[in-house]
Coordinates of C-alpha atoms and ligand atoms in Angstrom, one line a residue:
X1 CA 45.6 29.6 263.1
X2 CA 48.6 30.3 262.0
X3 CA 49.6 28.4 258.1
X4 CA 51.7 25.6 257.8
X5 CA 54.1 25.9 255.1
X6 CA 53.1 22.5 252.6
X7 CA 57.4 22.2 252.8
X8 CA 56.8 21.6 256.4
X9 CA 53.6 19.7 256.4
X10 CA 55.0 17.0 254.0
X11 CA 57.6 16.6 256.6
X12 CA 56.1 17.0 259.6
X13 CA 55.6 13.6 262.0
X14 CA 53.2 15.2 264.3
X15 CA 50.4 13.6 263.3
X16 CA 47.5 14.8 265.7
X17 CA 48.1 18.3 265.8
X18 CA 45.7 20.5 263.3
X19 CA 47.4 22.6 261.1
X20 CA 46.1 24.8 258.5
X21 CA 47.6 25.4 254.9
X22 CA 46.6 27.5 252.5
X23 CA 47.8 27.4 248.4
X24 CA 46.6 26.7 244.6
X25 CA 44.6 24.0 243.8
X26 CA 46.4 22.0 241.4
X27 CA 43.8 19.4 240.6
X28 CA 41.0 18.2 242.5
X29 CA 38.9 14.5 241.6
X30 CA 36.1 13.2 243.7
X31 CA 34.6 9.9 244.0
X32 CA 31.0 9.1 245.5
X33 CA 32.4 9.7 249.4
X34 CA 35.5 11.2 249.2
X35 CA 37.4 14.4 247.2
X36 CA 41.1 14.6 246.8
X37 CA 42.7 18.4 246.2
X38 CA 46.1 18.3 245.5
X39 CA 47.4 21.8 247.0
X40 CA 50.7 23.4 246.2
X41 CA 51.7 26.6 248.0
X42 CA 55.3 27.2 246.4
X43 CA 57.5 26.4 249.1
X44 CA 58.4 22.5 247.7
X45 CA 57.2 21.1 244.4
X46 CA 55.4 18.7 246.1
X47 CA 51.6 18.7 247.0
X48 CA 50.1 18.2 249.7
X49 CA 47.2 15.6 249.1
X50 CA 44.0 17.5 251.3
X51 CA 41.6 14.7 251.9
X52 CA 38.1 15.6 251.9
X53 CA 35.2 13.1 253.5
X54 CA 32.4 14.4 251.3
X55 CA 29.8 12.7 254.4
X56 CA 31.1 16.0 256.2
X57 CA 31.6 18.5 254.4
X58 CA 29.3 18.7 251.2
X59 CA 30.0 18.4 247.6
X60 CA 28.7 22.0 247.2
X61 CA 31.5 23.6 249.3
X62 CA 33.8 22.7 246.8
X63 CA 32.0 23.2 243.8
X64 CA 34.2 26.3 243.0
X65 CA 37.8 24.9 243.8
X66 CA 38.8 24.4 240.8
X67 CA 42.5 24.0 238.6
X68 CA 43.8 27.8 240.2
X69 CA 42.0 28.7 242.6
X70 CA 43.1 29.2 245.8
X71 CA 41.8 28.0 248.8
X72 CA 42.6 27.6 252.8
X73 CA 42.2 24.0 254.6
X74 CA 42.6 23.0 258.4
X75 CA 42.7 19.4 259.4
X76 CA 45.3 17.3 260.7
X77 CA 47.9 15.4 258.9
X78 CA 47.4 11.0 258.6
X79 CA 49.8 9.0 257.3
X80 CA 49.0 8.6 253.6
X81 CA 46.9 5.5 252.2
X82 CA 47.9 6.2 249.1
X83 CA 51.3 6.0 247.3
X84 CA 53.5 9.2 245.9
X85 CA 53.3 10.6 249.3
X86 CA 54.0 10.2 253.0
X87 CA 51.6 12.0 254.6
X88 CA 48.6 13.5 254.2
X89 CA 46.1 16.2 255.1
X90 CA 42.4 14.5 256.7
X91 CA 40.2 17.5 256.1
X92 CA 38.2 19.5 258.8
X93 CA 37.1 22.6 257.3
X94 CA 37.9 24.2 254.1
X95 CA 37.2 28.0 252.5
X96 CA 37.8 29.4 249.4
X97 CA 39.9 32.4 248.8
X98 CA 40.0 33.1 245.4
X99 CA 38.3 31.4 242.6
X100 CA 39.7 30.4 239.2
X101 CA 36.9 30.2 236.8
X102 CA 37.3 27.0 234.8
X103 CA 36.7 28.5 231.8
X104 CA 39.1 31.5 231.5
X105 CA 42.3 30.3 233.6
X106 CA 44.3 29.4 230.9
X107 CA 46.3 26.6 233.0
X108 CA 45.0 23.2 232.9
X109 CA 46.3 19.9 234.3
X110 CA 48.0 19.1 231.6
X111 CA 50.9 19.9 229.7
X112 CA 51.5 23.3 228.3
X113 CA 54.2 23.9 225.9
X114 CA 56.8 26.3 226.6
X115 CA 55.9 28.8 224.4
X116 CA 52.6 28.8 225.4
X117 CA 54.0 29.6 228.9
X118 CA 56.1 32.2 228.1
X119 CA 52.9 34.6 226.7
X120 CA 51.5 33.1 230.5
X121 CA 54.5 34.8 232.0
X122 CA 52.4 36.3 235.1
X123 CA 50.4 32.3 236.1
X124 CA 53.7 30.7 234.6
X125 CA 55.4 30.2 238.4
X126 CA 52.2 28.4 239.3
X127 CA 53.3 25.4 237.0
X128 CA 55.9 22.7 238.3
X129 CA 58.8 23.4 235.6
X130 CA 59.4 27.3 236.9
X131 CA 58.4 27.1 240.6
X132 CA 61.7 24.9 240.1
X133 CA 62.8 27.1 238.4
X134 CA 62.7 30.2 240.4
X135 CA 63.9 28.4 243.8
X136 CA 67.0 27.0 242.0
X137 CA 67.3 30.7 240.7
X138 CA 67.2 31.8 244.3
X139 CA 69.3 28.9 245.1
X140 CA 72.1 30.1 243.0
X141 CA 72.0 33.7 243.7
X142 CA 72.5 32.9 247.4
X143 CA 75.4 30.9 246.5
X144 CA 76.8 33.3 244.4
X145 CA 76.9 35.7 247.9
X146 CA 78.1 32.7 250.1
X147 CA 81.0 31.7 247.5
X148 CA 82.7 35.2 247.3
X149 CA 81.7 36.1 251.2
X150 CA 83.3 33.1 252.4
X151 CA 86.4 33.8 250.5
X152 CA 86.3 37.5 251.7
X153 CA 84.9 39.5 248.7
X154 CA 83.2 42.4 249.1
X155 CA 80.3 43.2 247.1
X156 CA 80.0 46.3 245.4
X157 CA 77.5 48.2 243.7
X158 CA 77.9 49.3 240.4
X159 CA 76.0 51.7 239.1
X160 CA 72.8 50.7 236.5
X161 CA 72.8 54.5 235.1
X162 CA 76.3 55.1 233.5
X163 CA 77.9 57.9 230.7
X164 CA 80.4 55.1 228.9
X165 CA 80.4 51.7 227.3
X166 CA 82.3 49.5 229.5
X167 CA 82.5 46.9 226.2
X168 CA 83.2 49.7 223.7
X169 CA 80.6 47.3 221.9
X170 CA 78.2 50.6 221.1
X171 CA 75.1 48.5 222.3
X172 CA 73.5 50.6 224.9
X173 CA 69.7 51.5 225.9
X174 CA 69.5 55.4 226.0
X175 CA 68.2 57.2 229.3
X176 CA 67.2 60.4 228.8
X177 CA 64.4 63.0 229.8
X178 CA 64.7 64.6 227.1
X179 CA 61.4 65.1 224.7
X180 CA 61.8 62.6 221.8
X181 CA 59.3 65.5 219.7
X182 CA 61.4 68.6 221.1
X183 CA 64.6 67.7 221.4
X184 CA 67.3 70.2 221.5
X185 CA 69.3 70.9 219.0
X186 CA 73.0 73.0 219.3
X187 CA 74.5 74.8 216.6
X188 CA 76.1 71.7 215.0
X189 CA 72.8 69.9 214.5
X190 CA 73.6 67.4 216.9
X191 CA 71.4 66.6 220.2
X192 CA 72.5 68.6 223.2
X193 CA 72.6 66.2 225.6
X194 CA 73.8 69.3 227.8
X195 CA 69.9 69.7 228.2
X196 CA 69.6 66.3 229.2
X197 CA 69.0 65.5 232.9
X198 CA 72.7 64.5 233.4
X199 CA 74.3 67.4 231.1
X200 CA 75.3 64.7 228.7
X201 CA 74.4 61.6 227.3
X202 CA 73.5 58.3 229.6
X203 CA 72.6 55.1 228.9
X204 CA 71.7 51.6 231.2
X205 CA 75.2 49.9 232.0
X206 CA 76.5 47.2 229.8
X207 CA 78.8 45.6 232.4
X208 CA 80.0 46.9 236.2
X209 CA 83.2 46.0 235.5
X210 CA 85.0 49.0 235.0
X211 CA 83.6 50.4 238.2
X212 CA 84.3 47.2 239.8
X213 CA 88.2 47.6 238.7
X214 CA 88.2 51.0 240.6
X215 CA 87.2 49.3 243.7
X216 CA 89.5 46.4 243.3
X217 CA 92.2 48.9 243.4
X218 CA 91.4 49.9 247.2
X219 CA 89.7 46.4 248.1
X220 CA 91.7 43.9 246.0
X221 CA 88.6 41.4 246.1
X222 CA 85.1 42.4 244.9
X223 CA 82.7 41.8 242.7
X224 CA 79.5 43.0 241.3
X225 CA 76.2 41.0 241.1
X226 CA 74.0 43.4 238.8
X227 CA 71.3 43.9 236.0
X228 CA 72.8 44.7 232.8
X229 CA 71.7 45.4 229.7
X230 CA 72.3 45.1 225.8
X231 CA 70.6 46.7 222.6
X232 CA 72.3 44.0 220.7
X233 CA 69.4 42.4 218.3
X234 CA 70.0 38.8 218.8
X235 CA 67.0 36.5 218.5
X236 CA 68.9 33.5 220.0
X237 CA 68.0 31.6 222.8
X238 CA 71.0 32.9 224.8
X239 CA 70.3 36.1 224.3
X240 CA 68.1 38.6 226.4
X241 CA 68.2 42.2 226.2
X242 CA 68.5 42.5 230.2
X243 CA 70.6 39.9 232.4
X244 CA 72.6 39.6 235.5
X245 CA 75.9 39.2 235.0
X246 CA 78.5 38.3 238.5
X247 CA 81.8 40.1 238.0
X248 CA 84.3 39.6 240.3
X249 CA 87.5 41.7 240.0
X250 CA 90.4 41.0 241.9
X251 CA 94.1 42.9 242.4
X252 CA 97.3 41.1 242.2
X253 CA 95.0 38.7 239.9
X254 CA 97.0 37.7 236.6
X255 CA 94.9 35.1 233.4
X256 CA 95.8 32.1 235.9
X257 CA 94.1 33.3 239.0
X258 CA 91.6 34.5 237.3
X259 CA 91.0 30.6 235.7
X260 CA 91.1 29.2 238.7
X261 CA 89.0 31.4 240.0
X262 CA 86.5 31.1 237.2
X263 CA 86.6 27.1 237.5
X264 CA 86.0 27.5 241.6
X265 CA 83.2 29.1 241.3
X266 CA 81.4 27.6 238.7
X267 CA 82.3 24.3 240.8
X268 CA 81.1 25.7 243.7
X269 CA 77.4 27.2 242.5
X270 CA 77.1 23.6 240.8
X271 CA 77.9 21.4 244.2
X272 CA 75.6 24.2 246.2
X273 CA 72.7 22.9 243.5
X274 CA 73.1 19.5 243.6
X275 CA 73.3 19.8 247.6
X276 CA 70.4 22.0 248.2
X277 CA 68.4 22.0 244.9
X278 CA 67.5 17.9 245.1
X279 CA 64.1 17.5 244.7
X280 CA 63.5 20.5 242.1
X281 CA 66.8 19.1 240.2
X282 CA 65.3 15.9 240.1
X283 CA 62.0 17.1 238.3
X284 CA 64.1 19.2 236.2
X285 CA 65.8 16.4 235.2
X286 CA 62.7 14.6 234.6
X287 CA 61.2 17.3 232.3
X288 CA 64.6 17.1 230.1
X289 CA 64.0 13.1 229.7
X290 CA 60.8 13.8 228.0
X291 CA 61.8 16.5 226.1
X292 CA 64.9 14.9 224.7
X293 CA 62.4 12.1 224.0
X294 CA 61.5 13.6 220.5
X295 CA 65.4 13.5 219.7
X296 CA 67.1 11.8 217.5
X297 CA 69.6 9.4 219.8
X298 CA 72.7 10.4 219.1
X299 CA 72.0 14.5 219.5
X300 CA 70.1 14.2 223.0
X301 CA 71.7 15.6 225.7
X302 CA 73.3 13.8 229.1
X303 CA 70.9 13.1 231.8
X304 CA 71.2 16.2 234.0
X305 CA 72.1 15.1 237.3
X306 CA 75.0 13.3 235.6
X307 CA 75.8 16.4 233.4
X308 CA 76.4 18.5 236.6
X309 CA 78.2 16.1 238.3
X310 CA 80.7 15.4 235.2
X311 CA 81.3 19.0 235.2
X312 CA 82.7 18.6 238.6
X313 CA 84.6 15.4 238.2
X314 CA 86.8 17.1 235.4
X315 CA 89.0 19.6 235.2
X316 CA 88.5 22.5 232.3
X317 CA 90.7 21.7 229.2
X318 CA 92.3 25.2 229.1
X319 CA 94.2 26.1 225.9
X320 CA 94.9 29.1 223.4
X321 CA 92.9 30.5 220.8
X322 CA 95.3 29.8 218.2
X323 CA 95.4 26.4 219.3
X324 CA 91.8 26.0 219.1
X325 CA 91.6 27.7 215.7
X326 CA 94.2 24.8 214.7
X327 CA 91.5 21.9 216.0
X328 CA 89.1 23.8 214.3
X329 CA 90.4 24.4 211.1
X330 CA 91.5 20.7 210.9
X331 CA 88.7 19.1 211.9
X332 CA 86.4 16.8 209.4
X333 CA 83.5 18.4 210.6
X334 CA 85.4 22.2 209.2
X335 CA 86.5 20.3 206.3
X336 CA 82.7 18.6 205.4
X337 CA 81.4 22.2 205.3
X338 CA 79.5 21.5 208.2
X339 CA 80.1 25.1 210.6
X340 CA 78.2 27.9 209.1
X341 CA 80.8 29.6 209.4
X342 CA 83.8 27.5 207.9
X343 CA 87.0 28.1 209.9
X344 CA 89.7 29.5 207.7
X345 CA 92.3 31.4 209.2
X346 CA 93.3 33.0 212.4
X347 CA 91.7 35.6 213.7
X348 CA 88.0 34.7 212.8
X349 CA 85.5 35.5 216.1
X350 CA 84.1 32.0 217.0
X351 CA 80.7 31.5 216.6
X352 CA 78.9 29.2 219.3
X353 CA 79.0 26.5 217.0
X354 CA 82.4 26.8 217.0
X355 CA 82.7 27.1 220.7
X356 CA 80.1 23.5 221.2
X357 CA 82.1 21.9 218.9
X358 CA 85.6 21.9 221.0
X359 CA 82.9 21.5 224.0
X360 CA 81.0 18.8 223.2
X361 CA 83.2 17.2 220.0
X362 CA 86.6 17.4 220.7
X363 CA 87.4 17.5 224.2
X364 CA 84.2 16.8 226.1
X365 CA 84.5 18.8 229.1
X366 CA 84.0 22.1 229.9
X367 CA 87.0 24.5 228.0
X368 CA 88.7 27.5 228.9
X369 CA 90.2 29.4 226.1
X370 CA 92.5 31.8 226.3
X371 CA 94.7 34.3 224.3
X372 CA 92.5 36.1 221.7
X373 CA 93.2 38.4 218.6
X374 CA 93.1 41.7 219.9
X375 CA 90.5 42.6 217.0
X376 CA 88.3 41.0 218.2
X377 CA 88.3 41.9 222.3
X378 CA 87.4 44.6 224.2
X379 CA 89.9 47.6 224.9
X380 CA 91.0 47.2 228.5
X381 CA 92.2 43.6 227.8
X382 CA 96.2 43.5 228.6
X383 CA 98.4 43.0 225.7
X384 CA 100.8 40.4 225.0
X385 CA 104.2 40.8 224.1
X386 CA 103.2 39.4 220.8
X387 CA 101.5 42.6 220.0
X388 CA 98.6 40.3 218.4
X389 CA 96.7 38.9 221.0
X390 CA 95.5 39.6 224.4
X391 CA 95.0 38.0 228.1
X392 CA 91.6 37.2 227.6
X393 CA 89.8 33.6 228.8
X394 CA 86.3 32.8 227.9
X395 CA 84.9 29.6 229.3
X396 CA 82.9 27.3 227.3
X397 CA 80.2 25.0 228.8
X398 CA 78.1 22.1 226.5
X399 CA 75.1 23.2 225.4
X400 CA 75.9 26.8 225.9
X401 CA 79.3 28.3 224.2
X402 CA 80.5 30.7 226.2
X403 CA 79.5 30.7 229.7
X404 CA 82.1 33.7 231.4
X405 CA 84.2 36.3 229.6
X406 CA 87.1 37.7 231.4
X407 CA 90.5 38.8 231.2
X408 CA 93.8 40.5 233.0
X409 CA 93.7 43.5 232.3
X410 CA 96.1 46.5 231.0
X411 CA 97.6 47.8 233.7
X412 CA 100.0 50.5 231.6
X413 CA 99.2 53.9 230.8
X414 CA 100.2 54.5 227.8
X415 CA 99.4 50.6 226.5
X416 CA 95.8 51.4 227.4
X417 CA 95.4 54.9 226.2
X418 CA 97.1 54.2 222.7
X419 CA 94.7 51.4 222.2
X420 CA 91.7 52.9 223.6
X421 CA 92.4 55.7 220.9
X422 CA 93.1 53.2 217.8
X423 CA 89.7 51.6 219.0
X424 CA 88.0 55.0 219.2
X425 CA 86.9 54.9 222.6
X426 CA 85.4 58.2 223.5
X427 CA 88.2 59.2 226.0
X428 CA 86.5 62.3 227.8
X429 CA 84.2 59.9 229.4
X430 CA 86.7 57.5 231.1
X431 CA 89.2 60.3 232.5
X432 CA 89.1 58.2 235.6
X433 CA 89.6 54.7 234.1
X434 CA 92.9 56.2 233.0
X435 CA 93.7 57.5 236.4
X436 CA 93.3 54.5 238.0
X437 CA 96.4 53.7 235.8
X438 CA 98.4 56.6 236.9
X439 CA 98.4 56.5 240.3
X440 CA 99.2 52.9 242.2
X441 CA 98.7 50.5 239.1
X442 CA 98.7 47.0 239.7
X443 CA 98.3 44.1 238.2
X444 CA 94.4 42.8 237.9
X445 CA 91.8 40.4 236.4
X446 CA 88.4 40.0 236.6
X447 CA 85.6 38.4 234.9
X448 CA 81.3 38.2 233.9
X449 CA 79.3 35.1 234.3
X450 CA 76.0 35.3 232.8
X451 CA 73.8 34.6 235.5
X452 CA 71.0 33.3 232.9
X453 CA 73.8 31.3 231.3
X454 CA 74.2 29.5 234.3
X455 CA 71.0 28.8 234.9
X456 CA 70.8 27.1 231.7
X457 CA 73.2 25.0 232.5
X458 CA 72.0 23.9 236.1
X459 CA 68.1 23.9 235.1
X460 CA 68.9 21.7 231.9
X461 CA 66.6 24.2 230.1
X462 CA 67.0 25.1 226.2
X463 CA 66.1 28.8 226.1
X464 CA 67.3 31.7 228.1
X465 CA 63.9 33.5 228.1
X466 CA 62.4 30.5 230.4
X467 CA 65.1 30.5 233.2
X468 CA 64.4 34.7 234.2
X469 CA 61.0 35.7 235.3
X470 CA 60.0 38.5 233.2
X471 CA 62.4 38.5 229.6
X472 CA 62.9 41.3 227.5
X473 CA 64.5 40.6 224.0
X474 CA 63.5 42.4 221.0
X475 CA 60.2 43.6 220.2
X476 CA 59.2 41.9 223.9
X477 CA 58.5 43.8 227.0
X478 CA 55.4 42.4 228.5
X479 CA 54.6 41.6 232.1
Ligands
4AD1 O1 81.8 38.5 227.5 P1 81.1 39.7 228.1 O2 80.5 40.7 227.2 O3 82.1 40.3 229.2 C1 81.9 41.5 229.9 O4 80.9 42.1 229.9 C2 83.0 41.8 230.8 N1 82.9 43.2 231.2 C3 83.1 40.9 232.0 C4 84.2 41.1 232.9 O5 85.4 40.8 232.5 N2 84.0 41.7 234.0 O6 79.9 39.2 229.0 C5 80.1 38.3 230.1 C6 79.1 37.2 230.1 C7 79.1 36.3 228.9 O7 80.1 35.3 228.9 C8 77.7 35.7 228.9 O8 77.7 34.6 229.8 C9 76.9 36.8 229.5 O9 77.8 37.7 230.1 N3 76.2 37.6 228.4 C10 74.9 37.5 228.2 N4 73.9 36.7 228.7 C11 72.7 36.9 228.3 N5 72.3 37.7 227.3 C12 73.2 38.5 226.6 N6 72.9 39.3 225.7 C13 74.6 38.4 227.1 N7 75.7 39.0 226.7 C14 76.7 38.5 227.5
MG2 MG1 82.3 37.7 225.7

């Protein structure tokens, strides 16, 4: 017979018809007559309740069903005695697949901690908190396609292996095939990459943006949707080593467009949750309730449901940096020596401290900021006349700093070159970044949105290594 998905079953009305399911038994209690399984199969993060009349099929045959193991169950669906559910399956024959020996599954009915979980990461989808998880992830990567395809974006993909540092930021994984205990030395005493499989050196791509700007200048609309990844040696939890970043990049864009934009989209994957997302958004929500439980009052978060939806009921604050440095530097909470890192002139890089502050503090709403020092942004961000700053916008989100990091870009020649050689930028590398300056220059913008950052947002969870399958951060590559 062919399985009925438990999604399906729990909805189904036909109530004479047998069906068989098949899943992971999530507990299973029996009284004198009659056993009760709770299955779960993935596709919802309901159970199905299997009902099992122990007069007709024996004690014995269940004997090994327990917590994990999986099992296949035919019987037709009743309409549920109980409460917590509508229907229910009225066993007629059951079988075990695999078992789950009591005594060595490390997942039992109960509650696990997170951490615990996360050194679980291969039985971790079998708990309630990141099936949800990993549906809403799904969720929000199909929205991520149906946002920009609607709108007429092209997708493009960037490449994973690259020769430059799209951020200039110098924090890139090495690829090489080269033999760490021979390596090849030229008459300088420097590595010769030209022995290397690519003739010179490669590392994993920081960011497809600067790919994604070549095809923008032939498409106008694209973006990439990618892994990326970053040696940087932050322990924080909204920091990982590999992430997805969406970058769309977009001709004839200037800083506004490129806001608006931004605030679209991050309106748009929000609405798609709350639209399509209810039921594991709802236990999500659930699980923050408790957690924030063993909070003080005043620093627990907003209920989550009611967090996303404020998000879309208000529209981004969107001001300078300088003016933000100015709230900053005048605010009690500067002044009380309560940042860290105390505010005390222009031109300081915010921390995320800084960022939550005017988030959560000052304006309450999600803030755009825009404007930056140029000493502290990334080389292909277009100048101001000012000669100080340039068009960049990061958008900051409560509970998570910054969320996106874009910017227009420069679209002159000789701005970009003189400033990609007073920031050192190898320039042999990026012959055809320059080019694309030369010949048919436009005006353009573009920006990343951590994927993982957005799932923090949307899943209400507090660390970035529980909202992606598999993490890597330092000194962690399991799984
Ligand atoms: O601000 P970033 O570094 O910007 C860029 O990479 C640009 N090339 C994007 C563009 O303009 N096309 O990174 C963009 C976003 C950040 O705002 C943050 O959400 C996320 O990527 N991000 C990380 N997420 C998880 N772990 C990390 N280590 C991250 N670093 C950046
Ligand atoms: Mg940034």
């Amino acid at each position: 017979m062919k399985r009925t998905e438990i999604k399906q079953a729990l909805l189904s009305e036909d109530f004479e018809k047998e069906i068989n399911v098949k899943g992971w038994v999530r507990t299973k209690r029996a009284s004198k007559n009659v056993a009760f399984i709770a299955l779960n199969d993935g596709s919802v993060i309901h159970n199905l309740q299997l009902v099992v009349d122990l007069e007709k099929i024996p004690d014995s045959a269940l004997a090994l069903m327990h917590t994990g193991a999986s099992v296949s169950a035919n019987g037709v669906l009743v309409p549920s005695a109980g409460s917590g559910q509508r229907v229910e399956l009225s066993v007629q024959s059951i079988t075990l697949l695999g078992e789950a020996n009591p005594d060595e599954y490390p997942l039992q009915p109960k509650k696990h901690s997170l951490e615990f979980l996360r050194e679980k990461a291969h039985l971790r989808f079998r708990t309630n908190t990141f099936s949800a998880i990993a549906r809403l992830r799904h969720a929000m990567i199909f929205a991520v396609h149906k946002f920009f395809n609607d709108k007429g974006y092209f997708n493009i993909h960037a490449p994973i292996i690259t020769a430059s540092d799209a951020e200039g930021a110098g924090e890139m994984f090495q690829v090489t095939t080269l033999e760490l205990k021979k390596l090849p030395f030229n008459p300088e005493g420097e590595v010769d990459f030209k022995q290397d499989f690519f003739g010179k050196s490669a590392n994993l791509t920081v960011s497809g943006q600067l790919e994604g700007e070549l095809a923008a200048l032939a498409l106008s609309k694209v973006y990439t949707f990618g892994p990326t990844f970053r040696a940087e040696n932050s322990n924080t939890s909204r920091h990982l080593a590999e992430f997805w970043m969406i970058e769309p990049e977009v001709a004839f864009f200037d800083i506004h467009d490129n806001m608006d934009l931004a605030e679209e989209m991050l309106k748009y994957l929000i609405q798609y949750a709350l639209d399509n997302c209810t039921d594991d958004l709802a236990f999500l929500s659930k699980r923050l309730e408790e957690e924030e439980k063993n909070k003080k009052v005043e620093d627990r978060s907003m209920e989550l449901i009611s967090k996303l939806k404020f998000v879309l009921e208000n529209s981004f604050e969107r001001i300078t940096y300088t003016e933000a440095i100015d709230i900053l530097k005048n605010s009690n909470h500067n002044k009380k020596g309560k940042f860290s890192y105390p505010i005390e002139k222009w031109g300081a890089d915010l921390q995320s401290e800084h960022e939550r502050y005017l988030v959560e503090k000052h304006f309450k709403k999600p803030v755009i900021l825009t404007d930056y020092p140029k000493q502290i942004k990334a080389f292909y961000m277009k100048q101001n006349d000012d000669n100080n700053t340039v068009r960049a916008m990061d958008v900051l989100f409560p509970g998570i700093g910054e969320i996106i990091g874009g910017s227009q870009r420069e679209d002159n020649y000789d701005k970009l070159l003189k400033r990609m050689e007073e920031m050192h930028i190898p320039l042999e590398g990026m012959w055809w970044y320059l080019e694309t300056r030369k010949f048919g220059s436009v005006p353009h913008a573009g920006f990343g949105l951590g994927f993982e950052r957005l799932m923090l947002f949307v899943s209400g969870m507090g660390n970035i290594r529980d909202v992606i399958p598999f993490p890597r951060t330092p000194l962690n590559c399991e799984f």
